[in-house]
Coordinates of C-alpha atoms in Angstrom, one line a residue:
X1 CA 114.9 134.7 -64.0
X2 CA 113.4 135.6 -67.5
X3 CA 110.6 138.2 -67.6
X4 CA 108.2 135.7 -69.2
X5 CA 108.1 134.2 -65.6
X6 CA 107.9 137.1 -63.5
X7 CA 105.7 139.2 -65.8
X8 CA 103.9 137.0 -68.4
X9 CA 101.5 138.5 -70.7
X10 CA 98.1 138.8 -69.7
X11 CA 94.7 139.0 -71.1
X12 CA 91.8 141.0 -69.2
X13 CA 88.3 139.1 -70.1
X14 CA 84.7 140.2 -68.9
X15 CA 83.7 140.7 -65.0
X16 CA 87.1 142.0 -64.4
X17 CA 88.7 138.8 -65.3
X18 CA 92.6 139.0 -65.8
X19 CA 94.3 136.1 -67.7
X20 CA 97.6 134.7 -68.1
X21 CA 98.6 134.0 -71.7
X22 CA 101.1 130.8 -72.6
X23 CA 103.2 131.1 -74.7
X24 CA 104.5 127.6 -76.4
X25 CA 107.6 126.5 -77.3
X26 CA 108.2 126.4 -81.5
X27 CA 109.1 123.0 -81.0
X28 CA 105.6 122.1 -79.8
X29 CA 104.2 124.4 -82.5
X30 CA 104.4 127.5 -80.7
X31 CA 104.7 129.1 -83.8
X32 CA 100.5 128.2 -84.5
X33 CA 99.5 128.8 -81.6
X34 CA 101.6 131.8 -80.1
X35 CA 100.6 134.0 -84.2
X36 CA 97.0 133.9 -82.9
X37 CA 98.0 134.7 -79.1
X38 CA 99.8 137.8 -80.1
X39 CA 96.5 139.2 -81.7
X40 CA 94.2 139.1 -78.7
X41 CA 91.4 141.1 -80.2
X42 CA 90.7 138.5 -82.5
X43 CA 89.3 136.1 -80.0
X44 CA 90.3 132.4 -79.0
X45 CA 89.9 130.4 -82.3
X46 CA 90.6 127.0 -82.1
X47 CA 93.5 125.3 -84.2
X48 CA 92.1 123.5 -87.3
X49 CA 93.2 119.8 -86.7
X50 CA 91.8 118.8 -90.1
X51 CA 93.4 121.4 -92.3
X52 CA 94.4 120.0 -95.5
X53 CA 98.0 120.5 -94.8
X54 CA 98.1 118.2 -92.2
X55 CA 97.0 115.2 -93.9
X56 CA 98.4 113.6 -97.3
X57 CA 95.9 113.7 -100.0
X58 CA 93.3 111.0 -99.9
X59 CA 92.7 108.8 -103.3
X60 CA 89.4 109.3 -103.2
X61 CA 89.4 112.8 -103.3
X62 CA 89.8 112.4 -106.8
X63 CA 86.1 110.9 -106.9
X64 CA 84.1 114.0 -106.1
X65 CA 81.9 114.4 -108.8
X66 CA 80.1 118.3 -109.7
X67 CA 76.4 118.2 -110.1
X68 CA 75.3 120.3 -112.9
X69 CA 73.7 123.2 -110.1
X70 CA 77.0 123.4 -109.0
X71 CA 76.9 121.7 -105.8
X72 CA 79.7 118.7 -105.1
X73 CA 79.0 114.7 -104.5
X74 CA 81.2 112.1 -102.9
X75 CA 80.0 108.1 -102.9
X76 CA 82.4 107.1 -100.5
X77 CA 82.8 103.2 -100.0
X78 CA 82.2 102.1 -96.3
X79 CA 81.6 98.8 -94.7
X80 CA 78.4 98.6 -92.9
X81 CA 79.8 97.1 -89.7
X82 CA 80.5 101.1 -89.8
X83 CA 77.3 102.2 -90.1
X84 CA 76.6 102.4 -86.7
X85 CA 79.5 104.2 -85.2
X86 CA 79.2 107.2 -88.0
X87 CA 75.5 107.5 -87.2
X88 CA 75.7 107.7 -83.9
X89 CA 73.6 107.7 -80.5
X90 CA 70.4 109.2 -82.8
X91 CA 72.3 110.4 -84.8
X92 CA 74.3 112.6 -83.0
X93 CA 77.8 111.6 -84.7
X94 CA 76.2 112.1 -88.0
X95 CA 74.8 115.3 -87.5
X96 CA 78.4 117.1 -85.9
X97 CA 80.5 116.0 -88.6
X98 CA 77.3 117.6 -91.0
X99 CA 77.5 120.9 -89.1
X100 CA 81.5 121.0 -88.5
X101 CA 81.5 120.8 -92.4
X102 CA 78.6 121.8 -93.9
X103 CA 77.5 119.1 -95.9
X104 CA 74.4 116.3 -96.3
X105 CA 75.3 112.6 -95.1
X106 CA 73.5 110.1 -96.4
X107 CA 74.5 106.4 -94.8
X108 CA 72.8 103.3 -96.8
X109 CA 70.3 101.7 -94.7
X110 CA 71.7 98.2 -93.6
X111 CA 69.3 96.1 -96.3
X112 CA 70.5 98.8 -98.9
X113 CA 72.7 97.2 -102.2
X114 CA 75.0 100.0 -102.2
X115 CA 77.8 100.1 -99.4
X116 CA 78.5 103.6 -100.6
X117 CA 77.8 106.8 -98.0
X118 CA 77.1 110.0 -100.2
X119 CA 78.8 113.3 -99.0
X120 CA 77.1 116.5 -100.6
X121 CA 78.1 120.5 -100.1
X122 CA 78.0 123.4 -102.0
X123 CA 81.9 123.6 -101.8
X124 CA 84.3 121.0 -102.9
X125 CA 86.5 121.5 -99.5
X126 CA 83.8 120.8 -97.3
X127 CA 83.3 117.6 -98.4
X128 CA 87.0 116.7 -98.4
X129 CA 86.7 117.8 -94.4
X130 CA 84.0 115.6 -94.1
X131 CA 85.9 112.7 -95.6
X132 CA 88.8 113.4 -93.9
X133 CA 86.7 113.3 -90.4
X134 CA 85.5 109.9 -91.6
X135 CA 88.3 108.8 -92.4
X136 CA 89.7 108.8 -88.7
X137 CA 86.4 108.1 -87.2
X138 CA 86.3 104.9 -89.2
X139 CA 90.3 104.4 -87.9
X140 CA 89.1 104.6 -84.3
X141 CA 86.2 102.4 -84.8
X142 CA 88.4 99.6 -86.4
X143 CA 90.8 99.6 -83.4
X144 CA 87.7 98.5 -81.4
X145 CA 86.7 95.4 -83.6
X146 CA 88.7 91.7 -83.5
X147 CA 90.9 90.7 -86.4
X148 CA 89.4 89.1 -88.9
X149 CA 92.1 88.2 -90.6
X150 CA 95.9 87.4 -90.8
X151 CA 99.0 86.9 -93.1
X152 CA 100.5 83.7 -93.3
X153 CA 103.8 81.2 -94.2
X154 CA 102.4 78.2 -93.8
X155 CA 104.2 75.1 -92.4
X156 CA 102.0 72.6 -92.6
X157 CA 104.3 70.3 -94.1
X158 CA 108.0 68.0 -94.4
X159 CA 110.2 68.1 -91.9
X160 CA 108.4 71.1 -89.8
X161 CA 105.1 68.9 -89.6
X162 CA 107.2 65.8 -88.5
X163 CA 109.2 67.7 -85.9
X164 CA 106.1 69.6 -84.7
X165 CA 104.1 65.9 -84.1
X166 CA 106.8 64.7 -82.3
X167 CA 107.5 67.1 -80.3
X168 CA 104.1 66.7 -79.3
X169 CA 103.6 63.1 -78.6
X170 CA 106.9 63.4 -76.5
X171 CA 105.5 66.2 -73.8
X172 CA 102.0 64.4 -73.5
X173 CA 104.0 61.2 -72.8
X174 CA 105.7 63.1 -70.3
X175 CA 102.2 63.4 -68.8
X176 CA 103.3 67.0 -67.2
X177 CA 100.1 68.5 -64.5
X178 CA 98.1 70.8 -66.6
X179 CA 99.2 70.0 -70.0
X180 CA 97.1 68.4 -72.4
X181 CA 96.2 68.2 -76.3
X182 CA 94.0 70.8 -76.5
X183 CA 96.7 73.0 -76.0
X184 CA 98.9 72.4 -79.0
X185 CA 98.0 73.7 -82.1
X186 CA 97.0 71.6 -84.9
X187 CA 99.1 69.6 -87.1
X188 CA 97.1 71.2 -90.3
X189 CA 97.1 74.6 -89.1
X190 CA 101.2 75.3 -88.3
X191 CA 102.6 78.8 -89.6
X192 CA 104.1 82.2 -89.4
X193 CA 102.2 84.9 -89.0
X194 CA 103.3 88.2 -90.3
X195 CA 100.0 90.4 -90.1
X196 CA 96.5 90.8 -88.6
X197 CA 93.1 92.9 -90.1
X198 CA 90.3 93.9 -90.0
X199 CA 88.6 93.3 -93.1
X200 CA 84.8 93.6 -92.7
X201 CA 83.1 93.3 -96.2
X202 CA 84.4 92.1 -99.8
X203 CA 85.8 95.4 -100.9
X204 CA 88.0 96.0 -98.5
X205 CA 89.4 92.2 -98.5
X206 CA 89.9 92.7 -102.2
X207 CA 91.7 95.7 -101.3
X208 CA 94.1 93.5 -98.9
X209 CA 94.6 91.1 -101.9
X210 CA 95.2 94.1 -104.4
X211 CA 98.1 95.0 -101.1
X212 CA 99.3 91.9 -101.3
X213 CA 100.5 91.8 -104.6
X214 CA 102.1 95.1 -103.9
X215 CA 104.1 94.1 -101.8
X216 CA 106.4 92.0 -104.3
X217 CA 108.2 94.5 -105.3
X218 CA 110.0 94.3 -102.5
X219 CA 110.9 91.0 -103.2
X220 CA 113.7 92.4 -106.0
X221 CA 116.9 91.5 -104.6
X222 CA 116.2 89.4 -102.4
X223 CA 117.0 85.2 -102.2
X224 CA 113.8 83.2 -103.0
X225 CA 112.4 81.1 -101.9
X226 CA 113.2 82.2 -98.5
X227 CA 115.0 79.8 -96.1
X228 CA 113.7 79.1 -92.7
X229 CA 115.2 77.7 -89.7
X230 CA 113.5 77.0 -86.5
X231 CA 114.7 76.0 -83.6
X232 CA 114.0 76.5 -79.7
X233 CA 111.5 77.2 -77.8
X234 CA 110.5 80.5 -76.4
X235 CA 107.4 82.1 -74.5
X236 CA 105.5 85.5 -74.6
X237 CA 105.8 86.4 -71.2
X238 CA 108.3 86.5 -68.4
X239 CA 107.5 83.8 -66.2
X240 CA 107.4 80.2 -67.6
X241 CA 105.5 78.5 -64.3
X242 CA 102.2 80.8 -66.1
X243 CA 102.5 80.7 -69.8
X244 CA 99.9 81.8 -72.1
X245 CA 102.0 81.1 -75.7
X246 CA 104.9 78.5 -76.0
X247 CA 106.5 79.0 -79.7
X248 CA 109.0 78.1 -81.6
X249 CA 111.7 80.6 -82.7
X250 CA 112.3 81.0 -85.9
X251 CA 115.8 82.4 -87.8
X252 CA 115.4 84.2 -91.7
X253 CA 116.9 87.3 -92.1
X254 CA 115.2 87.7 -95.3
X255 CA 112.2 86.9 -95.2
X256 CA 112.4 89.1 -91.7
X257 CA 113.5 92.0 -94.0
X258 CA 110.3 91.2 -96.5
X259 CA 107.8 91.2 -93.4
X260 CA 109.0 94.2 -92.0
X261 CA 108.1 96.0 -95.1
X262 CA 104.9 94.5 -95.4
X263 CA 104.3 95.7 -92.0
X264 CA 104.9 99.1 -93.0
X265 CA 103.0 99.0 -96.3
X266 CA 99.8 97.8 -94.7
X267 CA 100.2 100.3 -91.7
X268 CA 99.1 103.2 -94.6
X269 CA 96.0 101.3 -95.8
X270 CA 94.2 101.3 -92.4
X271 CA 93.3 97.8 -92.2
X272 CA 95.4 97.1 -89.6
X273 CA 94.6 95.7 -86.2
X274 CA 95.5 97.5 -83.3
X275 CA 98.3 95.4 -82.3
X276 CA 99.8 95.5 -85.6
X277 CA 99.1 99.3 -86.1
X278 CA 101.6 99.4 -82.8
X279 CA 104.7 97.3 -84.0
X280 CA 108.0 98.2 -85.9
X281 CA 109.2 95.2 -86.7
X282 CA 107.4 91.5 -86.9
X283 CA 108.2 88.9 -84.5
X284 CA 108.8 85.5 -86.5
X285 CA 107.8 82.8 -84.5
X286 CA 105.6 79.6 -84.8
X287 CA 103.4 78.6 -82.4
X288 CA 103.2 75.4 -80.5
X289 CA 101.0 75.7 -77.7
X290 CA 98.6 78.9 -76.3
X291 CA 95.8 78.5 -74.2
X292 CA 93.1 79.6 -76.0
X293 CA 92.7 76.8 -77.8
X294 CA 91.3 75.1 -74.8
X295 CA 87.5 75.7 -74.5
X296 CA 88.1 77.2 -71.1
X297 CA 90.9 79.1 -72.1
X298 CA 91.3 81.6 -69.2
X299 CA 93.8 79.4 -67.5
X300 CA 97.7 79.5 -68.1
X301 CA 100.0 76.7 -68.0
X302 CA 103.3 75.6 -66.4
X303 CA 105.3 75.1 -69.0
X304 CA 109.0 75.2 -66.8
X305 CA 109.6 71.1 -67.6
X306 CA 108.9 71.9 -71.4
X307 CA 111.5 74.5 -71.9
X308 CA 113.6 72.0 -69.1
X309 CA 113.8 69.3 -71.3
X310 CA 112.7 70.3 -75.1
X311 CA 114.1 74.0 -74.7
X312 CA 116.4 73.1 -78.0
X313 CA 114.3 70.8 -80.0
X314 CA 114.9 71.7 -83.2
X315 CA 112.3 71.4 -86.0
X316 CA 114.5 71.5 -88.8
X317 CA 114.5 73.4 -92.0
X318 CA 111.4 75.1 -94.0
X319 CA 111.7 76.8 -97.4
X320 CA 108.5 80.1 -98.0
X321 CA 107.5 80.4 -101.8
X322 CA 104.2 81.5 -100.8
X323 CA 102.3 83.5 -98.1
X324 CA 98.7 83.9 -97.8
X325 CA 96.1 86.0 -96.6
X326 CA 93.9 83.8 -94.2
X327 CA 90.7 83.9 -91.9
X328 CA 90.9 83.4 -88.2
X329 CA 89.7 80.7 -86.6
X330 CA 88.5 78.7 -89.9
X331 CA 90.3 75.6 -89.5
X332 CA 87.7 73.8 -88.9
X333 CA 86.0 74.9 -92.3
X334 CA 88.1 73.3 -94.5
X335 CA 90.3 70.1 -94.6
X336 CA 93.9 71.5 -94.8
X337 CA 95.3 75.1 -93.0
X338 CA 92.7 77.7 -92.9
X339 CA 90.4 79.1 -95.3
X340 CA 92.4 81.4 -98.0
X341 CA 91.3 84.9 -99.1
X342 CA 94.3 85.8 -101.5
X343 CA 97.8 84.7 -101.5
X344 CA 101.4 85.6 -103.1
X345 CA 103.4 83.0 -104.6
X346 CA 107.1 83.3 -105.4

């Protein structure tokens, strides 16, 4: 049995205290940890998980101004929905991040024009810790909040529309238990939907537009406008007799290829949702009934005699020359689809 087992190094400590020191694999970064282990008399100093190496450089680094006595300033854009979580319970947050990095943080008062918060230190890299620790609290506080919006190919139209109405009219003639109008989705509202955000002032849904139109570039070599099949019927979860989402599947390698990158591009601007901050790859699909949009919406369905007898129903054949960047849950705000923030036609 190796050594390290029988006879680890130890460490004595006050009140005649004797301590086993770990050593950690290299592979875990040992390498860190076991450098300051190996000097003892230095004392336990904890690993710097903001060091500037560990984090690619941050655009707005490039904004920190010098005052003329030599002191730095950083007016860093943040929503105000933010405000609250960076403050604190009185101002506890506030005041750690201030003390972990030695600077001033001054967060706009909620009836204040400016959105900016200023950071202020004597030394530039102080305040580039403090945006960096900002930076992920504002991260972790998004994860908390509901999407505000989502990326669309709509399919509110031709043949798609058709199918979709028919389809519908023939399950409520079925007159199935449980199943009623209020479950489908809307005629008007029918679409793909390759991306959900949180985007909680104008600025950062500009920003999401300014993404957008980024994201053509991957559209070079690729067939447009893309062509869409859909076809069958599939639900979310495993057992069809308690269904919260019945969709309809739908086949385009391409423009699977173009959402998967989008996917990825908006996973570095950290407006991502949680659930889309989580995925590899998106799941095309087209929904036909969820359960949400009943008022009481906590119930599932049975949907066993849909996929029984309209498991193939096919909808036909769709063509995507555009996608666009919608709100949730604004149908009802405007006449046709949802309410548009930005869009990319092609």
């Amino acid at each position: 049995m190796s050594r390290n087992v029988l006879a680890p190094p130890t460490q004595r400590l006050s009140h005649n205290r004797n301590y086993r020191v770990n050593v950690v694999h290299d592979d875990f970064g040992g390498s860190k940890w076991n450098s300051k282990n190996q000097n003892p008399s230095k004392g336990y100093e904890e690993p710097d998980l903001y060091a500037e190496d560990d984090y690619e450089d941050d655009s707005a680094e490039c904004n920190i101004e010098q005052l003329p006595d030599g002191s730095y300033k950083l007016a860093l854009p943040v929503a105000k929905s933010f405000y609250g979580g960076l403050i604190g319970f009185k101002g506890t947050t506030k005041r750690r991040i201030e003390t972990e990095t030695k600077t001033d943080i001054h967060v706009p008062r909620q009836n204040d024009i400016s959105n900016d918060l200023l950071i202020k230190s004597n030394d530039r890299s102080n305040v580039c810790a403090a945006l960096r620790k900002i930076r992920l609290l504002i991260d972790s506080l998004r994860k908390r909040m509901k999407p505000t919006h989502f990326l669309a190919v709509p399919l509110n139209s031709g043949q798609v529309q058709e199918r979709f109405v028919e389809l519908r009219q023939s399950i409520l003639d079925a007159q199935l238990p449980g199943i009623d109008t209020e479950l489908f989705i809307s005629e008007r509202c029918i679409h793909i939907t390759l991306g959900v955000y949180v985007l909680l002032d104008d600025a950062e849904r500009k920003k999401a537009v300014n993404e957008l139109e980024t994201c053509r570039q991957w559209l070079s070599g690729l067939s447009t406008p893309f062509n869409l099949k859909i076809k069958g019927l599939e639900i979310m979860n495993d057992d069809p007799s308690s269904i919260r989402v019945l969709y309809a599947c739908v086949e385009s390698p391409e423009l699977q290829q173009f959402a998967d990158k989008c996917l990825k591009h908006f996973q570095t601007t950290g407006l991502c949702a949680t659930d889309n901050n989580q995925r590899d790859s998106i799941k095309l699909h087209m929904t036909v009934m969820n359960c949400r949009y009943r008022k009481d919406n906590t119930n599932a369905f049975d949907g066993r005699e849909i996929l029984k007898r309209f498991g193939d129903f096919d909808f036909g054949t769709a063509q995507c020359n555009e996608i666009h960047l919608c709100v949730l849950k604004s149908s009802q705000e405007v006449e046709d689809f949802y309410k548009i923030t930005g869009s990319l036609a092609f």
